[in-house]
């Protein structure tokens, strides 16, 4: 279907910036939580998602399982999406906020690669170049000792935690990219609310099982942490709503480019509220990743515009 035109110019891009800001503030609150496991935070986020989506499912009469031929795809969408969330929250807790945020923005590049493998979409030399840029950015952020020496500066805690966080962020990015490929495969045959419903339900079940296995299920002792948990759920939900509204009234290309503001907000919040100055290695990695994701978005945007013109002819 055709995109709806914005009520005023730039409204969709404003929604995108607002969404990026809300996601960044939510990740800041996650850094401030001291005594709650990342899996438990994810469980609270899933509860908020379910509370929001349930009235929508009832209103649109979509059912709770979806079409029979699409349920397996919805299951994997929910499993991979919730896995990406848990891994990302873990990365936020053990490594600098800006570093984890930057790594997540390699998702468009990996999405193109996975779409080429599984959906037989075109993968050009430009896509390969953007992939190499993204990998370079991740290396600059991870700073492995065999390339940068044994004295690695500008990290939080030990290097082993930094490396675990980097691996978790990369795995989260790959899971998120796989989710997007699955959603492309499903197409518009499944309502958006149903997709989020699977994401929340499967995520909550998985988180509860993991918490009992890890013996980490507990209410935070500090009242401030409880407030942060609620705010993370509300801000994450708000960010998702505004991002969805942005995609409804604006083309996907400009929205993808404007989403890189998330990186800018992460750097600003990290300096102001966490008193942690990013290193030049992180800045260089961020520039590589932002250039890579923006280049991928621009190419996809131009390709979609060209196809639209061909249809009109």
Short mmCIF file of the C-alpha atoms (twelve columns), coordinates in Angstrom:
data_MODEL
# 
_entry.id   MODEL 
# 
loop_
_atom_site.group_PDB 
_atom_site.id 
_atom_site.type_symbol 
_atom_site.label_atom_id 
_atom_site.label_alt_id 
_atom_site.label_comp_id 
_atom_site.label_asym_id 
_atom_site.label_seq_id 
_atom_site.Cartn_x 
_atom_site.Cartn_y 
_atom_site.Cartn_z 
_atom_site.pdbx_PDB_model_num 
ATOM 1   C CA . UNK A 1   0.000   0.000   0.000   1 
ATOM 2   C CA . UNK A 2   1.007   3.614   -0.377  1 
ATOM 3   C CA . UNK A 3   2.408   5.558   2.553   1 
ATOM 4   C CA . UNK A 4   0.175   8.139   4.185   1 
ATOM 5   C CA . UNK A 5   1.444   11.686  3.811   1 
ATOM 6   C CA . UNK A 6   2.404   13.461  7.016   1 
ATOM 7   C CA . UNK A 7   0.042   16.096  8.356   1 
ATOM 8   C CA . UNK A 8   3.002   18.506  8.351   1 
ATOM 9   C CA . UNK A 9   6.422   18.174  6.682   1 
ATOM 10  C CA . UNK A 10  8.991   16.394  8.807   1 
ATOM 11  C CA . UNK A 11  6.502   14.989  11.324  1 
ATOM 12  C CA . UNK A 12  7.635   11.412  10.669  1 
ATOM 13  C CA . UNK A 13  11.287  12.379  11.193  1 
ATOM 14  C CA . UNK A 14  10.355  14.168  14.425  1 
ATOM 15  C CA . UNK A 15  8.644   10.972  15.632  1 
ATOM 16  C CA . UNK A 16  11.825  9.055   14.767  1 
ATOM 17  C CA . UNK A 17  14.023  11.420  16.797  1 
ATOM 18  C CA . UNK A 18  11.573  11.231  19.710  1 
ATOM 19  C CA . UNK A 19  11.620  7.437   19.481  1 
ATOM 20  C CA . UNK A 20  15.444  7.399   19.501  1 
ATOM 21  C CA . UNK A 21  15.485  9.679   22.550  1 
ATOM 22  C CA . UNK A 22  13.028  7.486   24.481  1 
ATOM 23  C CA . UNK A 23  15.023  4.321   23.689  1 
ATOM 24  C CA . UNK A 24  18.241  6.063   24.795  1 
ATOM 25  C CA . UNK A 25  16.754  7.244   28.093  1 
ATOM 26  C CA . UNK A 26  15.426  3.719   28.726  1 
ATOM 27  C CA . UNK A 27  18.928  2.304   28.208  1 
ATOM 28  C CA . UNK A 28  20.319  4.961   30.589  1 
ATOM 29  C CA . UNK A 29  17.878  3.863   33.312  1 
ATOM 30  C CA . UNK A 30  18.975  0.277   32.669  1 
ATOM 31  C CA . UNK A 31  22.566  1.326   33.382  1 
ATOM 32  C CA . UNK A 32  21.412  2.966   36.621  1 
ATOM 33  C CA . UNK A 33  19.731  -0.204  37.931  1 
ATOM 34  C CA . UNK A 34  22.118  -1.906  40.345  1 
ATOM 35  C CA . UNK A 35  20.518  -5.109  41.613  1 
ATOM 36  C CA . UNK A 36  18.326  -6.501  38.813  1 
ATOM 37  C CA . UNK A 37  19.424  -9.061  36.221  1 
ATOM 38  C CA . UNK A 38  19.007  -8.137  32.552  1 
ATOM 39  C CA . UNK A 39  16.666  -11.124 32.059  1 
ATOM 40  C CA . UNK A 40  14.336  -9.812  34.777  1 
ATOM 41  C CA . UNK A 41  14.301  -6.350  33.170  1 
ATOM 42  C CA . UNK A 42  13.361  -8.025  29.889  1 
ATOM 43  C CA . UNK A 43  10.514  -9.874  31.630  1 
ATOM 44  C CA . UNK A 44  9.081   -6.581  32.912  1 
ATOM 45  C CA . UNK A 45  9.366   -5.118  29.405  1 
ATOM 46  C CA . UNK A 46  7.408   -8.084  27.995  1 
ATOM 47  C CA . UNK A 47  4.634   -7.555  30.573  1 
ATOM 48  C CA . UNK A 48  4.237   -3.941  29.421  1 
ATOM 49  C CA . UNK A 49  4.170   -5.077  25.780  1 
ATOM 50  C CA . UNK A 50  1.419   -7.605  26.497  1 
ATOM 51  C CA . UNK A 51  -0.674  -5.064  28.406  1 
ATOM 52  C CA . UNK A 52  -0.487  -2.683  25.439  1 
ATOM 53  C CA . UNK A 53  -1.081  -5.210  22.654  1 
ATOM 54  C CA . UNK A 54  -3.919  -7.229  24.220  1 
ATOM 55  C CA . UNK A 55  -6.630  -4.541  23.712  1 
ATOM 56  C CA . UNK A 56  -5.438  -4.103  20.106  1 
ATOM 57  C CA . UNK A 57  -5.777  -7.831  19.390  1 
ATOM 58  C CA . UNK A 58  -9.318  -7.786  20.770  1 
ATOM 59  C CA . UNK A 59  -10.257 -4.628  18.861  1 
ATOM 60  C CA . UNK A 60  -8.905  -5.836  15.490  1 
ATOM 61  C CA . UNK A 61  -10.164 -9.420  16.076  1 
ATOM 62  C CA . UNK A 62  -6.869  -10.955 14.946  1 
ATOM 63  C CA . UNK A 63  -6.981  -13.909 17.335  1 
ATOM 64  C CA . UNK A 64  -4.026  -14.934 19.489  1 
ATOM 65  C CA . UNK A 65  -2.350  -17.578 17.303  1 
ATOM 66  C CA . UNK A 66  -2.446  -16.162 13.775  1 
ATOM 67  C CA . UNK A 67  -2.867  -18.010 10.459  1 
ATOM 68  C CA . UNK A 68  -1.861  -21.697 10.607  1 
ATOM 69  C CA . UNK A 69  0.786   -21.424 7.900   1 
ATOM 70  C CA . UNK A 70  2.459   -18.443 9.614   1 
ATOM 71  C CA . UNK A 71  2.607   -19.649 13.228  1 
ATOM 72  C CA . UNK A 72  6.058   -21.217 12.937  1 
ATOM 73  C CA . UNK A 73  7.430   -17.936 11.556  1 
ATOM 74  C CA . UNK A 74  5.702   -15.986 14.326  1 
ATOM 75  C CA . UNK A 75  7.192   -18.320 16.922  1 
ATOM 76  C CA . UNK A 76  10.737  -17.777 15.646  1 
ATOM 77  C CA . UNK A 77  10.046  -14.055 15.337  1 
ATOM 78  C CA . UNK A 78  9.057   -14.000 19.013  1 
ATOM 79  C CA . UNK A 79  11.954  -16.200 20.131  1 
ATOM 80  C CA . UNK A 80  14.654  -14.321 18.203  1 
ATOM 81  C CA . UNK A 81  13.193  -10.896 19.020  1 
ATOM 82  C CA . UNK A 82  13.043  -11.563 22.757  1 
ATOM 83  C CA . UNK A 83  16.526  -13.124 22.668  1 
ATOM 84  C CA . UNK A 84  17.834  -9.964  21.007  1 
ATOM 85  C CA . UNK A 85  16.268  -7.872  23.787  1 
ATOM 86  C CA . UNK A 86  17.794  -9.930  26.624  1 
ATOM 87  C CA . UNK A 87  21.259  -9.915  25.039  1 
ATOM 88  C CA . UNK A 88  21.095  -6.173  24.388  1 
ATOM 89  C CA . UNK A 89  20.075  -5.431  27.980  1 
ATOM 90  C CA . UNK A 90  22.983  -7.562  29.201  1 
ATOM 91  C CA . UNK A 91  25.360  -5.648  26.920  1 
ATOM 92  C CA . UNK A 92  24.059  -2.336  28.288  1 
ATOM 93  C CA . UNK A 93  24.790  -3.477  31.839  1 
ATOM 94  C CA . UNK A 94  28.401  -4.656  31.339  1 
ATOM 95  C CA . UNK A 95  29.841  -2.234  28.757  1 
ATOM 96  C CA . UNK A 96  29.687  1.520   28.017  1 
ATOM 97  C CA . UNK A 97  26.272  2.693   26.864  1 
ATOM 98  C CA . UNK A 98  27.554  4.280   23.637  1 
ATOM 99  C CA . UNK A 99  29.575  1.173   22.681  1 
ATOM 100 C CA . UNK A 100 26.586  -1.169  23.002  1 
ATOM 101 C CA . UNK A 101 24.303  1.270   21.138  1 
ATOM 102 C CA . UNK A 102 26.735  1.632   18.246  1 
ATOM 103 C CA . UNK A 103 27.050  -2.135  17.766  1 
ATOM 104 C CA . UNK A 104 23.262  -2.499  17.518  1 
ATOM 105 C CA . UNK A 105 23.285  -0.180  14.500  1 
ATOM 106 C CA . UNK A 106 25.079  -2.803  12.429  1 
ATOM 107 C CA . UNK A 107 21.674  -4.516  12.180  1 
ATOM 108 C CA . UNK A 108 20.756  -3.130  8.678   1 
ATOM 109 C CA . UNK A 109 24.009  -4.466  7.264   1 
ATOM 110 C CA . UNK A 110 23.488  -7.951  8.679   1 
ATOM 111 C CA . UNK A 111 19.846  -7.839  7.577   1 
ATOM 112 C CA . UNK A 112 20.977  -7.333  3.959   1 
ATOM 113 C CA . UNK A 113 23.402  -10.247 4.284   1 
ATOM 114 C CA . UNK A 114 20.798  -12.613 5.787   1 
ATOM 115 C CA . UNK A 115 18.165  -11.520 3.237   1 
ATOM 116 C CA . UNK A 116 20.649  -12.407 0.474   1 
ATOM 117 C CA . UNK A 117 21.232  -15.860 2.020   1 
ATOM 118 C CA . UNK A 118 17.645  -16.810 2.923   1 
ATOM 119 C CA . UNK A 119 15.402  -14.660 0.720   1 
ATOM 120 C CA . UNK A 120 17.669  -14.536 -2.360  1 
ATOM 121 C CA . UNK A 121 17.623  -10.735 -2.350  1 
ATOM 122 C CA . UNK A 122 20.293  -8.868  -4.295  1 
ATOM 123 C CA . UNK A 123 23.635  -8.352  -2.491  1 
ATOM 124 C CA . UNK A 124 25.932  -5.956  -4.334  1 
ATOM 125 C CA . UNK A 125 29.544  -4.856  -3.915  1 
ATOM 126 C CA . UNK A 126 28.225  -1.769  -2.124  1 
ATOM 127 C CA . UNK A 127 26.533  -4.025  0.440   1 
ATOM 128 C CA . UNK A 128 29.815  -5.893  0.913   1 
ATOM 129 C CA . UNK A 129 31.624  -2.580  1.447   1 
ATOM 130 C CA . UNK A 130 29.068  -1.489  4.045   1 
ATOM 131 C CA . UNK A 131 29.453  -4.858  5.809   1 
ATOM 132 C CA . UNK A 132 33.224  -4.372  5.990   1 
ATOM 133 C CA . UNK A 133 32.687  -0.866  7.407   1 
ATOM 134 C CA . UNK A 134 30.373  -2.287  10.081  1 
ATOM 135 C CA . UNK A 135 32.837  -5.043  11.024  1 
ATOM 136 C CA . UNK A 136 35.630  -2.439  11.244  1 
ATOM 137 C CA . UNK A 137 33.476  -0.336  13.574  1 
ATOM 138 C CA . UNK A 138 32.815  -3.323  15.856  1 
ATOM 139 C CA . UNK A 139 36.538  -4.157  15.966  1 
ATOM 140 C CA . UNK A 140 37.381  -0.570  16.958  1 
ATOM 141 C CA . UNK A 141 34.852  -0.781  19.796  1 
ATOM 142 C CA . UNK A 142 35.829  -4.288  20.983  1 
ATOM 143 C CA . UNK A 143 39.579  -3.525  20.654  1 
ATOM 144 C CA . UNK A 144 40.839  -7.132  20.871  1 
ATOM 145 C CA . UNK A 145 44.234  -7.313  22.638  1 
ATOM 146 C CA . UNK A 146 45.911  -9.223  19.791  1 
ATOM 147 C CA . UNK A 147 45.411  -6.104  17.623  1 
ATOM 148 C CA . UNK A 148 45.485  -3.281  20.195  1 
ATOM 149 C CA . UNK A 149 47.826  -4.668  22.849  1 
ATOM 150 C CA . UNK A 150 47.134  -5.816  26.382  1 
ATOM 151 C CA . UNK A 151 46.441  -2.333  27.832  1 
ATOM 152 C CA . UNK A 152 42.914  -1.525  26.677  1 
ATOM 153 C CA . UNK A 153 41.580  1.807   27.980  1 
ATOM 154 C CA . UNK A 154 38.135  3.432   28.074  1 
ATOM 155 C CA . UNK A 155 36.153  0.343   29.134  1 
ATOM 156 C CA . UNK A 156 33.937  -0.308  32.168  1 
ATOM 157 C CA . UNK A 157 35.236  -2.911  34.600  1 
ATOM 158 C CA . UNK A 158 37.385  -5.743  33.287  1 
ATOM 159 C CA . UNK A 159 38.139  -6.460  29.657  1 
ATOM 160 C CA . UNK A 160 36.495  -9.892  29.973  1 
ATOM 161 C CA . UNK A 161 33.175  -8.182  30.815  1 
ATOM 162 C CA . UNK A 162 33.706  -5.772  27.917  1 
ATOM 163 C CA . UNK A 163 34.300  -8.720  25.579  1 
ATOM 164 C CA . UNK A 164 31.216  -10.559 26.904  1 
ATOM 165 C CA . UNK A 165 29.149  -7.418  26.344  1 
ATOM 166 C CA . UNK A 166 30.490  -7.047  22.800  1 
ATOM 167 C CA . UNK A 167 29.653  -10.671 21.973  1 
ATOM 168 C CA . UNK A 168 26.168  -10.235 23.487  1 
ATOM 169 C CA . UNK A 169 25.588  -7.033  21.480  1 
ATOM 170 C CA . UNK A 170 26.690  -8.719  18.230  1 
ATOM 171 C CA . UNK A 171 24.478  -11.752 18.945  1 
ATOM 172 C CA . UNK A 172 21.599  -9.374  19.722  1 
ATOM 173 C CA . UNK A 173 22.151  -7.606  16.410  1 
ATOM 174 C CA . UNK A 174 22.160  -10.886 14.482  1 
ATOM 175 C CA . UNK A 175 18.971  -11.991 16.251  1 
ATOM 176 C CA . UNK A 176 17.285  -8.666  15.444  1 
ATOM 177 C CA . UNK A 177 18.389  -8.916  11.804  1 
ATOM 178 C CA . UNK A 178 16.981  -12.462 11.621  1 
ATOM 179 C CA . UNK A 179 13.699  -11.143 13.043  1 
ATOM 180 C CA . UNK A 180 13.448  -8.555  10.271  1 
ATOM 181 C CA . UNK A 181 14.094  -11.227 7.627   1 
ATOM 182 C CA . UNK A 182 11.300  -13.359 9.130   1 
ATOM 183 C CA . UNK A 183 8.925   -10.388 9.108   1 
ATOM 184 C CA . UNK A 184 9.751   -9.808  5.426   1 
ATOM 185 C CA . UNK A 185 8.979   -13.457 4.752   1 
ATOM 186 C CA . UNK A 186 5.627   -13.177 6.531   1 
ATOM 187 C CA . UNK A 187 4.825   -9.886  4.789   1 
ATOM 188 C CA . UNK A 188 1.506   -8.161  5.429   1 
ATOM 189 C CA . UNK A 189 -0.450  -11.371 5.947   1 
ATOM 190 C CA . UNK A 190 -0.081  -11.028 9.736   1 
ATOM 191 C CA . UNK A 191 -1.177  -7.980  11.743  1 
ATOM 192 C CA . UNK A 192 1.567   -5.950  13.404  1 
ATOM 193 C CA . UNK A 193 -0.036  -6.373  16.848  1 
ATOM 194 C CA . UNK A 194 0.049   -10.154 16.509  1 
ATOM 195 C CA . UNK A 195 3.760   -10.026 15.774  1 
ATOM 196 C CA . UNK A 196 4.397   -8.015  18.953  1 
ATOM 197 C CA . UNK A 197 2.124   -10.362 20.911  1 
ATOM 198 C CA . UNK A 198 4.296   -13.388 20.023  1 
ATOM 199 C CA . UNK A 199 7.377   -11.346 20.875  1 
ATOM 200 C CA . UNK A 200 6.022   -10.467 24.338  1 
ATOM 201 C CA . UNK A 201 4.485   -13.840 25.266  1 
ATOM 202 C CA . UNK A 202 7.414   -16.006 24.160  1 
ATOM 203 C CA . UNK A 203 9.833   -13.499 25.659  1 
ATOM 204 C CA . UNK A 204 8.036   -13.551 29.029  1 
ATOM 205 C CA . UNK A 205 7.895   -17.369 29.140  1 
ATOM 206 C CA . UNK A 206 11.583  -17.626 28.201  1 
ATOM 207 C CA . UNK A 207 12.608  -14.973 30.741  1 
ATOM 208 C CA . UNK A 208 10.675  -16.608 33.600  1 
ATOM 209 C CA . UNK A 209 12.231  -20.021 32.845  1 
ATOM 210 C CA . UNK A 210 15.718  -18.482 32.609  1 
ATOM 211 C CA . UNK A 211 15.262  -16.586 35.897  1 
ATOM 212 C CA . UNK A 212 14.303  -19.746 37.787  1 
ATOM 213 C CA . UNK A 213 17.239  -21.644 36.238  1 
ATOM 214 C CA . UNK A 214 19.649  -18.833 37.124  1 
ATOM 215 C CA . UNK A 215 17.945  -18.298 40.517  1 
ATOM 216 C CA . UNK A 216 17.861  -14.563 39.813  1 
ATOM 217 C CA . UNK A 217 14.139  -13.849 40.271  1 
ATOM 218 C CA . UNK A 218 13.718  -11.175 42.953  1 
ATOM 219 C CA . UNK A 219 12.148  -7.777  43.411  1 
ATOM 220 C CA . UNK A 220 14.719  -4.985  43.618  1 
ATOM 221 C CA . UNK A 221 15.425  -3.906  47.204  1 
ATOM 222 C CA . UNK A 222 15.695  -0.235  46.314  1 
ATOM 223 C CA . UNK A 223 12.536  1.736   45.547  1 
ATOM 224 C CA . UNK A 224 14.456  3.703   42.913  1 
ATOM 225 C CA . UNK A 225 15.198  0.512   40.969  1 
ATOM 226 C CA . UNK A 226 11.489  -0.365  40.949  1 
ATOM 227 C CA . UNK A 227 10.696  3.052   39.483  1 
ATOM 228 C CA . UNK A 228 13.408  2.545   36.857  1 
ATOM 229 C CA . UNK A 229 11.882  -0.821  35.882  1 
ATOM 230 C CA . UNK A 230 8.487   0.802   35.295  1 
ATOM 231 C CA . UNK A 231 10.056  3.675   33.356  1 
ATOM 232 C CA . UNK A 232 12.058  1.277   31.158  1 
ATOM 233 C CA . UNK A 233 8.828   -0.516  30.228  1 
ATOM 234 C CA . UNK A 234 6.957   2.732   29.518  1 
ATOM 235 C CA . UNK A 235 9.808   4.379   27.596  1 
ATOM 236 C CA . UNK A 236 10.475  1.243   25.532  1 
ATOM 237 C CA . UNK A 237 6.785   1.033   24.676  1 
ATOM 238 C CA . UNK A 238 6.649   4.743   23.825  1 
ATOM 239 C CA . UNK A 239 9.724   4.453   21.625  1 
ATOM 240 C CA . UNK A 240 8.177   1.569   19.713  1 
ATOM 241 C CA . UNK A 241 4.888   3.444   19.240  1 
ATOM 242 C CA . UNK A 242 6.559   6.578   17.852  1 
ATOM 243 C CA . UNK A 243 8.816   4.513   15.585  1 
ATOM 244 C CA . UNK A 244 5.756   2.713   14.215  1 
ATOM 245 C CA . UNK A 245 3.956   6.035   13.643  1 
ATOM 246 C CA . UNK A 246 7.041   7.397   11.885  1 
ATOM 247 C CA . UNK A 247 7.109   4.438   9.488   1 
ATOM 248 C CA . UNK A 248 3.403   4.926   8.767   1 
ATOM 249 C CA . UNK A 249 3.797   8.515   7.512   1 
ATOM 250 C CA . UNK A 250 7.408   8.587   6.270   1 
ATOM 251 C CA . UNK A 251 9.520   6.468   3.917   1 
ATOM 252 C CA . UNK A 252 11.686  3.791   5.540   1 
ATOM 253 C CA . UNK A 253 14.963  5.251   4.171   1 
ATOM 254 C CA . UNK A 254 14.846  8.644   5.934   1 
ATOM 255 C CA . UNK A 255 13.567  6.982   9.113   1 
ATOM 256 C CA . UNK A 256 16.506  4.528   9.117   1 
ATOM 257 C CA . UNK A 257 18.974  7.380   8.659   1 
ATOM 258 C CA . UNK A 258 17.381  9.525   11.354  1 
ATOM 259 C CA . UNK A 259 17.413  6.591   13.772  1 
ATOM 260 C CA . UNK A 260 21.190  7.026   14.012  1 
ATOM 261 C CA . UNK A 261 20.346  9.902   16.371  1 
ATOM 262 C CA . UNK A 262 20.119  7.111   18.936  1 
ATOM 263 C CA . UNK A 263 23.937  6.942   18.812  1 
ATOM 264 C CA . UNK A 264 24.222  10.711  19.373  1 
ATOM 265 C CA . UNK A 265 21.853  10.580  22.344  1 
ATOM 266 C CA . UNK A 266 23.769  7.619   23.807  1 
ATOM 267 C CA . UNK A 267 27.052  9.554   23.667  1 
ATOM 268 C CA . UNK A 268 25.467  12.648  25.262  1 
ATOM 269 C CA . UNK A 269 23.717  10.730  28.059  1 
ATOM 270 C CA . UNK A 270 26.839  8.685   28.774  1 
ATOM 271 C CA . UNK A 271 28.958  11.828  29.236  1 
ATOM 272 C CA . UNK A 272 26.385  13.811  31.258  1 
ATOM 273 C CA . UNK A 273 24.832  11.177  33.535  1 
ATOM 274 C CA . UNK A 274 27.416  8.365   33.644  1 
ATOM 275 C CA . UNK A 275 30.512  10.601  33.632  1 
ATOM 276 C CA . UNK A 276 32.207  8.318   31.116  1 
ATOM 277 C CA . UNK A 277 34.026  9.970   28.233  1 
ATOM 278 C CA . UNK A 278 34.129  7.822   25.066  1 
ATOM 279 C CA . UNK A 279 37.540  7.051   23.609  1 
ATOM 280 C CA . UNK A 280 38.583  8.020   20.107  1 
ATOM 281 C CA . UNK A 281 38.416  4.320   19.220  1 
ATOM 282 C CA . UNK A 282 34.706  4.338   20.122  1 
ATOM 283 C CA . UNK A 283 34.128  7.539   18.143  1 
ATOM 284 C CA . UNK A 284 35.903  6.036   15.114  1 
ATOM 285 C CA . UNK A 285 33.885  2.826   15.431  1 
ATOM 286 C CA . UNK A 286 30.679  4.844   15.712  1 
ATOM 287 C CA . UNK A 287 31.496  6.783   12.531  1 
ATOM 288 C CA . UNK A 288 32.171  3.533   10.649  1 
ATOM 289 C CA . UNK A 289 28.925  1.926   11.819  1 
ATOM 290 C CA . UNK A 290 26.774  5.031   11.229  1 
ATOM 291 C CA . UNK A 291 28.255  5.436   7.722   1 
ATOM 292 C CA . UNK A 292 27.573  1.750   7.058   1 
ATOM 293 C CA . UNK A 293 23.951  1.733   8.293   1 
ATOM 294 C CA . UNK A 294 23.175  5.081   6.620   1 
ATOM 295 C CA . UNK A 295 24.667  3.908   3.328   1 
ATOM 296 C CA . UNK A 296 22.604  0.715   3.459   1 
ATOM 297 C CA . UNK A 297 19.430  2.701   4.202   1 
ATOM 298 C CA . UNK A 298 20.081  5.173   1.367   1 
ATOM 299 C CA . UNK A 299 20.665  2.356   -1.138  1 
ATOM 300 C CA . UNK A 300 17.442  0.601   -0.093  1 
ATOM 301 C CA . UNK A 301 15.567  3.903   -0.290  1 
ATOM 302 C CA . UNK A 302 16.843  4.715   -3.784  1 
ATOM 303 C CA . UNK A 303 16.050  1.186   -4.934  1 
ATOM 304 C CA . UNK A 304 12.457  1.436   -3.657  1 
ATOM 305 C CA . UNK A 305 11.999  4.854   -5.300  1 
ATOM 306 C CA . UNK A 306 13.305  3.488   -8.624  1 
ATOM 307 C CA . UNK A 307 10.914  0.506   -8.441  1 
ATOM 308 C CA . UNK A 308 7.988   2.845   -7.688  1 
ATOM 309 C CA . UNK A 309 8.802   4.969   -10.746 1 
ATOM 310 C CA . UNK A 310 9.023   1.857   -12.929 1 
ATOM 311 C CA . UNK A 311 5.554   0.778   -11.758 1 
ATOM 312 C CA . UNK A 312 4.148   4.208   -12.656 1 
ATOM 313 C CA . UNK A 313 5.637   3.943   -16.156 1 
# 
